[in-house]
Amino acid sequence: MASLRDIGVSAAINILSAFGFLLLFAILRIQPGNDRVYFPKWYIRGLRTSPVGGGAFVGKFVNLDFRSYIKFLNWMPAALKMPEPELIDHAGLDSAVYLRIYWLGLKIFVPISFLAFAVLVPVNWTNNTLERSNLTYSDLDKLSISNIPLASNRFWTHLVMAYAFTFWTCYVLKSEYETVAAMRLHFLASEQRRPDQFTVLVRNVPPDPDESVSELTEHFFLVNHPDHYLSHQVVYNANELSDLVEKKKKMQNWLDFYQLRYSRNQSQRPTTKTGFLGIWGKRLDAIDYYTSEVAIISEKISLEREKIVNNARFIMPAAFVSFKTRWGAAVCAQTQQSRNPTIWLTEWAPEPRDVYWNNLAIPYVSLAVRRLIVGVAFFFLTFFFMIPIAFVQSLANIEGIEKTLPFLKPLIEMKTIKSFIQGFLPGIALKIFLIFLPSILMLMSKFEGLVSFSSLERRSATRYYIFQFINVFLGSIITGTAFQQLKSFIHQSANDIPKTIGVSIPMKATFFITYIMVDGWAGVAGEILRLKPLIIYRLKIWFLVKTEKDREEAMDPGTIGFNTGEPQIQLYFLLGLVYAVVSPILLPFILVFFTLAYVVYRHQIINVYNQEYESAAAFWPDVHGRIIAALVVSQLLLLGLISTKEAAHSSPLLLILLVLTIWFHLFCKGRYEPAFVKYPLQVAQSCNFLDQNILTSLSSYRFATGNHFSLSFQEAMMKDTLERAKEPNLNMKSFLQNAYIHPVFKGGDDSDSDEATEDVEKEPALVPTKRQSRRNTPFHSRRSGSSASLLPEVLDRSQF
């Protein structure tokens, strides 16, 4: 068992590591050559230029102003100085709310820690149960519930604290949910007009022998949404074209590089080899070679574009459909379009930056199969990963190492080595095993077919949390006590599982303390150091950067990584809530993590990470739900632990607490989640087309189900009305026409892009319709107006 000395050694190592990382960051960040690594967000926005160093030569690489070294910690108050409204304007609501997760951890665990150390620690410490037992224990175990004798009345203290911790956590969660919901509503209300507020993604457009997908989509929405339909953009399978465009960009970049080199020294034309990485092959004139390559790829791009636009097999049965009003888009996105629920499926379109175009080319019918494959793969990945987890846990067992490698016994028994092994090595080994996991989970999400980056990250985050819960939390507990008898553990009664895990929890407190220090303290300090991005940037500058565009790509910081960061935070919530009653000694380590992480990530969000999309904090219900799940797990495990202590009188009260927690979750889900799920569009337009019967039916639905379904429609209409009054001559079609065109068809890097865009935007001639069943359709084109009175005459089988 790890002792206080072991924990002290581990704490010293991690504190020194964290301090070393922070000190090194403070020095590196003020060096002229590193400015683009530590402040890239300001460069991307054009608000910062590279600092000019003093001196003739050395000053270009080293900061010679020694006064700046004295203020090496001034980044901390600077990170805290920016107020939250300004932070939202600067970094977006997603980033600001992400920071609130760390702040939420402090609001929950600061009072809990104070109460636990004031009440529970004395109650646990003033017993001698472990001293009179034959068990091997450490001084830390004397601070835990393990030191309470069987059937003791002192368990009432733990029960009361469990209620107190749960009620406080729920109070803070409700308050925070309410605050974030209000922030989201205010953000959407004050935000400028966005294309996704008017656009719906339509999937599974039914095949039709007489009309193309584009023609069928236009007819369907002219008939069924005559007053609000504006335009549409069909979805093309342009993945191969995207690959060609990317290849052309690389070749064009090399061409720019060699032209720039030649312009600086025209005495000799640059040459290159055509083989792998230019290492071998025939040597040719570089400018002529890359000019020829660019021309060849441009020709392929033109042919591929023409093939995509003119060949129906590249048109997917999906489209982005835009409406004149937000109200019209809300109605379409949140209602069933056909009697057949498997066709004309509608959902809110992601914002254009958020669209993951590659997955739009996946046939909708294959998505169910893909989800099944990913589900099975994730199951095997999760449970077979317990094998390396078991190996990692064996590192914490000195006896196990000595038995396997007896020749190391003299070395291991040395106090310093023994403290290092038990107090540091298991946490770092587990961290190493988890390095590649996020990339694997993201690939799974992409294979599953999700169509937006935000949904990809949220799905990956969910799986990452499940993985960590099973392997890092439960796996660490089980492998330390019952992994050798895993077969019997699997076949035991379900009622005995909480008992088995509950007994193991206090014994694993020291492992999780070391894990928090390695992953939380040193890990967060390592995050701000950005050593890996710094090394990669330097290597790119020295070997790969050829043009200013290359330099911009080399310093690209990416996003904050919600798919990895948020599940990691949730693990600390889980550990804190589980051990708050069982072993409170873990709480101070969690407080240090949340405090340090809040300051560090505030700095990173202000200066480094550049969020590529904005979901208006749509992830908050997931955050709330996972903290509630952590509460439920903590109560179940406490119930199992107490049941082994012959304190059966506490079990009914813990069951009541469990029921109250679940009721609280359902209350919050019904009260606040609609603001995140049903897009509460506070940005909308006209109510001139409102059918009172529709509003009455929607209100009845809300009354019958308790849902806030109609709220979004009413708010959308308020904003639509205001927008129409302010901008009566707004050309909405011009605003939306290019928003959801595939990036490879937009103007930009390619000379023939504009021509291709015109081909994609060509509107089909729909006069008259080709279908016999629509011979009397009153809509000849989207310019011909609408006639709602004729709707009953034009309904046909495309709606079913």
PDB file of N, CA and C in Angstrom, residues 666-694:
ATOM      1  N   LEU A 666     -34.507  14.520 -14.416  1.00  0.00           N
ATOM      2  CA  LEU A 666     -35.666  14.595 -15.303  1.00  0.00           C
ATOM      3  C   LEU A 666     -36.286  15.991 -15.276  1.00  0.00           C
ATOM      4  N   PHE A 667     -36.298  16.617 -14.107  1.00  0.00           N
ATOM      5  CA  PHE A 667     -36.824  17.981 -13.993  1.00  0.00           C
ATOM      6  C   PHE A 667     -36.000  18.938 -14.853  1.00  0.00           C
ATOM      7  N   CYS A 668     -34.669  18.887 -14.719  1.00  0.00           N
ATOM      8  CA  CYS A 668     -33.799  19.773 -15.499  1.00  0.00           C
ATOM      9  C   CYS A 668     -33.904  19.475 -16.993  1.00  0.00           C
ATOM     10  N   LYS A 669     -34.031  18.204 -17.325  1.00  0.00           N
ATOM     11  CA  LYS A 669     -34.151  17.816 -18.731  1.00  0.00           C
ATOM     12  C   LYS A 669     -35.401  18.422 -19.362  1.00  0.00           C
ATOM     13  N   GLY A 670     -36.519  18.361 -18.631  1.00  0.00           N
ATOM     14  CA  GLY A 670     -37.749  18.936 -19.165  1.00  0.00           C
ATOM     15  C   GLY A 670     -37.772  20.441 -19.128  1.00  0.00           C
ATOM     16  N   ARG A 671     -37.087  21.020 -18.129  1.00  0.00           N
ATOM     17  CA  ARG A 671     -37.152  22.468 -17.946  1.00  0.00           C
ATOM     18  C   ARG A 671     -36.190  23.219 -18.847  1.00  0.00           C
ATOM     19  N   TYR A 672     -34.969  22.731 -19.014  1.00  0.00           N
ATOM     20  CA  TYR A 672     -33.942  23.507 -19.704  1.00  0.00           C
ATOM     21  C   TYR A 672     -33.473  22.919 -21.026  1.00  0.00           C
ATOM     22  N   GLU A 673     -33.546  21.592 -21.187  1.00  0.00           N
ATOM     23  CA  GLU A 673     -32.971  20.984 -22.384  1.00  0.00           C
ATOM     24  C   GLU A 673     -33.628  21.428 -23.689  1.00  0.00           C
ATOM     25  N   PRO A 674     -34.959  21.729 -23.713  1.00  0.00           N
ATOM     26  CA  PRO A 674     -35.529  22.187 -24.983  1.00  0.00           C
ATOM     27  C   PRO A 674     -34.836  23.407 -25.563  1.00  0.00           C
ATOM     28  N   ALA A 675     -34.261  24.250 -24.719  1.00  0.00           N
ATOM     29  CA  ALA A 675     -33.550  25.422 -25.226  1.00  0.00           C
ATOM     30  C   ALA A 675     -32.294  25.023 -25.996  1.00  0.00           C
ATOM     31  N   PHE A 676     -31.818  23.793 -25.796  1.00  0.00           N
ATOM     32  CA  PHE A 676     -30.614  23.322 -26.477  1.00  0.00           C
ATOM     33  C   PHE A 676     -30.928  22.351 -27.611  1.00  0.00           C
ATOM     34  N   VAL A 677     -32.034  21.634 -27.487  1.00  0.00           N
ATOM     35  CA  VAL A 677     -32.390  20.620 -28.483  1.00  0.00           C
ATOM     36  C   VAL A 677     -33.295  21.210 -29.544  1.00  0.00           C
ATOM     37  N   LYS A 678     -34.383  21.830 -29.117  1.00  0.00           N
ATOM     38  CA  LYS A 678     -35.260  22.535 -30.042  1.00  0.00           C
ATOM     39  C   LYS A 678     -34.709  23.937 -30.215  1.00  0.00           C
ATOM     40  N   TYR A 679     -34.131  24.195 -31.354  1.00  0.00           N
ATOM     41  CA  TYR A 679     -33.407  25.430 -31.580  1.00  0.00           C
ATOM     42  C   TYR A 679     -34.271  26.622 -31.217  1.00  0.00           C
ATOM     43  N   PRO A 680     -34.040  27.295 -30.082  1.00  0.00           N
ATOM     44  CA  PRO A 680     -34.899  28.384 -29.651  1.00  0.00           C
ATOM     45  C   PRO A 680     -34.550  29.668 -30.377  1.00  0.00           C
ATOM     46  N   LEU A 681     -34.972  29.754 -31.617  1.00  0.00           N
ATOM     47  CA  LEU A 681     -34.540  30.835 -32.494  1.00  0.00           C
ATOM     48  C   LEU A 681     -35.104  32.163 -32.043  1.00  0.00           C
ATOM     49  N   GLN A 682     -34.251  32.960 -31.436  1.00  0.00           N
ATOM     50  CA  GLN A 682     -34.693  34.272 -31.027  1.00  0.00           C
ATOM     51  C   GLN A 682     -34.322  35.284 -32.101  1.00  0.00           C
ATOM     52  N   VAL A 683     -34.205  34.810 -33.295  1.00  0.00           N
ATOM     53  CA  VAL A 683     -33.786  35.708 -34.364  1.00  0.00           C
ATOM     54  C   VAL A 683     -34.718  35.507 -35.539  1.00  0.00           C
ATOM     55  N   ALA A 684     -35.824  36.145 -35.638  1.00  0.00           N
ATOM     56  CA  ALA A 684     -36.718  35.725 -36.673  1.00  0.00           C
ATOM     57  C   ALA A 684     -37.490  36.826 -37.343  1.00  0.00           C
ATOM     58  N   GLN A 685     -38.538  36.467 -38.050  1.00  0.00           N
ATOM     59  CA  GLN A 685     -39.051  37.355 -39.074  1.00  0.00           C
ATOM     60  C   GLN A 685     -40.548  37.485 -39.011  1.00  0.00           C
ATOM     61  N   SER A 686     -41.274  37.242 -40.022  1.00  0.00           N
ATOM     62  CA  SER A 686     -42.636  37.712 -40.105  1.00  0.00           C
ATOM     63  C   SER A 686     -43.648  36.720 -39.627  1.00  0.00           C
ATOM     64  N   CYS A 687     -44.715  37.237 -39.009  1.00  0.00           N
ATOM     65  CA  CYS A 687     -45.820  36.377 -38.600  1.00  0.00           C
ATOM     66  C   CYS A 687     -47.013  36.603 -39.513  1.00  0.00           C
ATOM     67  N   ASN A 688     -46.773  37.231 -40.672  1.00  0.00           N
ATOM     68  CA  ASN A 688     -47.882  37.493 -41.585  1.00  0.00           C
ATOM     69  C   ASN A 688     -48.469  36.206 -42.138  1.00  0.00           C
ATOM     70  N   PHE A 689     -47.664  35.133 -42.228  1.00  0.00           N
ATOM     71  CA  PHE A 689     -48.123  33.901 -42.848  1.00  0.00           C
ATOM     72  C   PHE A 689     -48.589  32.884 -41.816  1.00  0.00           C
ATOM     73  N   LEU A 690     -48.653  33.301 -40.537  1.00  0.00           N
ATOM     74  CA  LEU A 690     -48.993  32.357 -39.493  1.00  0.00           C
ATOM     75  C   LEU A 690     -50.424  31.887 -39.617  1.00  0.00           C
ATOM     76  N   ASP A 691     -50.609  30.601 -39.653  1.00  0.00           N
ATOM     77  CA  ASP A 691     -51.920  29.984 -39.640  1.00  0.00           C
ATOM     78  C   ASP A 691     -52.309  29.735 -38.184  1.00  0.00           C
ATOM     79  N   GLN A 692     -53.404  30.353 -37.730  1.00  0.00           N
ATOM     80  CA  GLN A 692     -53.806  30.241 -36.336  1.00  0.00           C
ATOM     81  C   GLN A 692     -54.089  28.797 -35.959  1.00  0.00           C
ATOM     82  N   ASN A 693     -54.557  27.998 -36.886  1.00  0.00           N
ATOM     83  CA  ASN A 693     -54.808  26.582 -36.587  1.00  0.00           C
ATOM     84  C   ASN A 693     -53.501  25.844 -36.266  1.00  0.00           C
ATOM     85  N   ILE A 694     -52.435  26.188 -37.002  1.00  0.00           N
ATOM     86  CA  ILE A 694     -51.137  25.560 -36.737  1.00  0.00           C
ATOM     87  C   ILE A 694     -50.648  25.933 -35.356  1.00  0.00           C
TER      88      ILE A 694
END
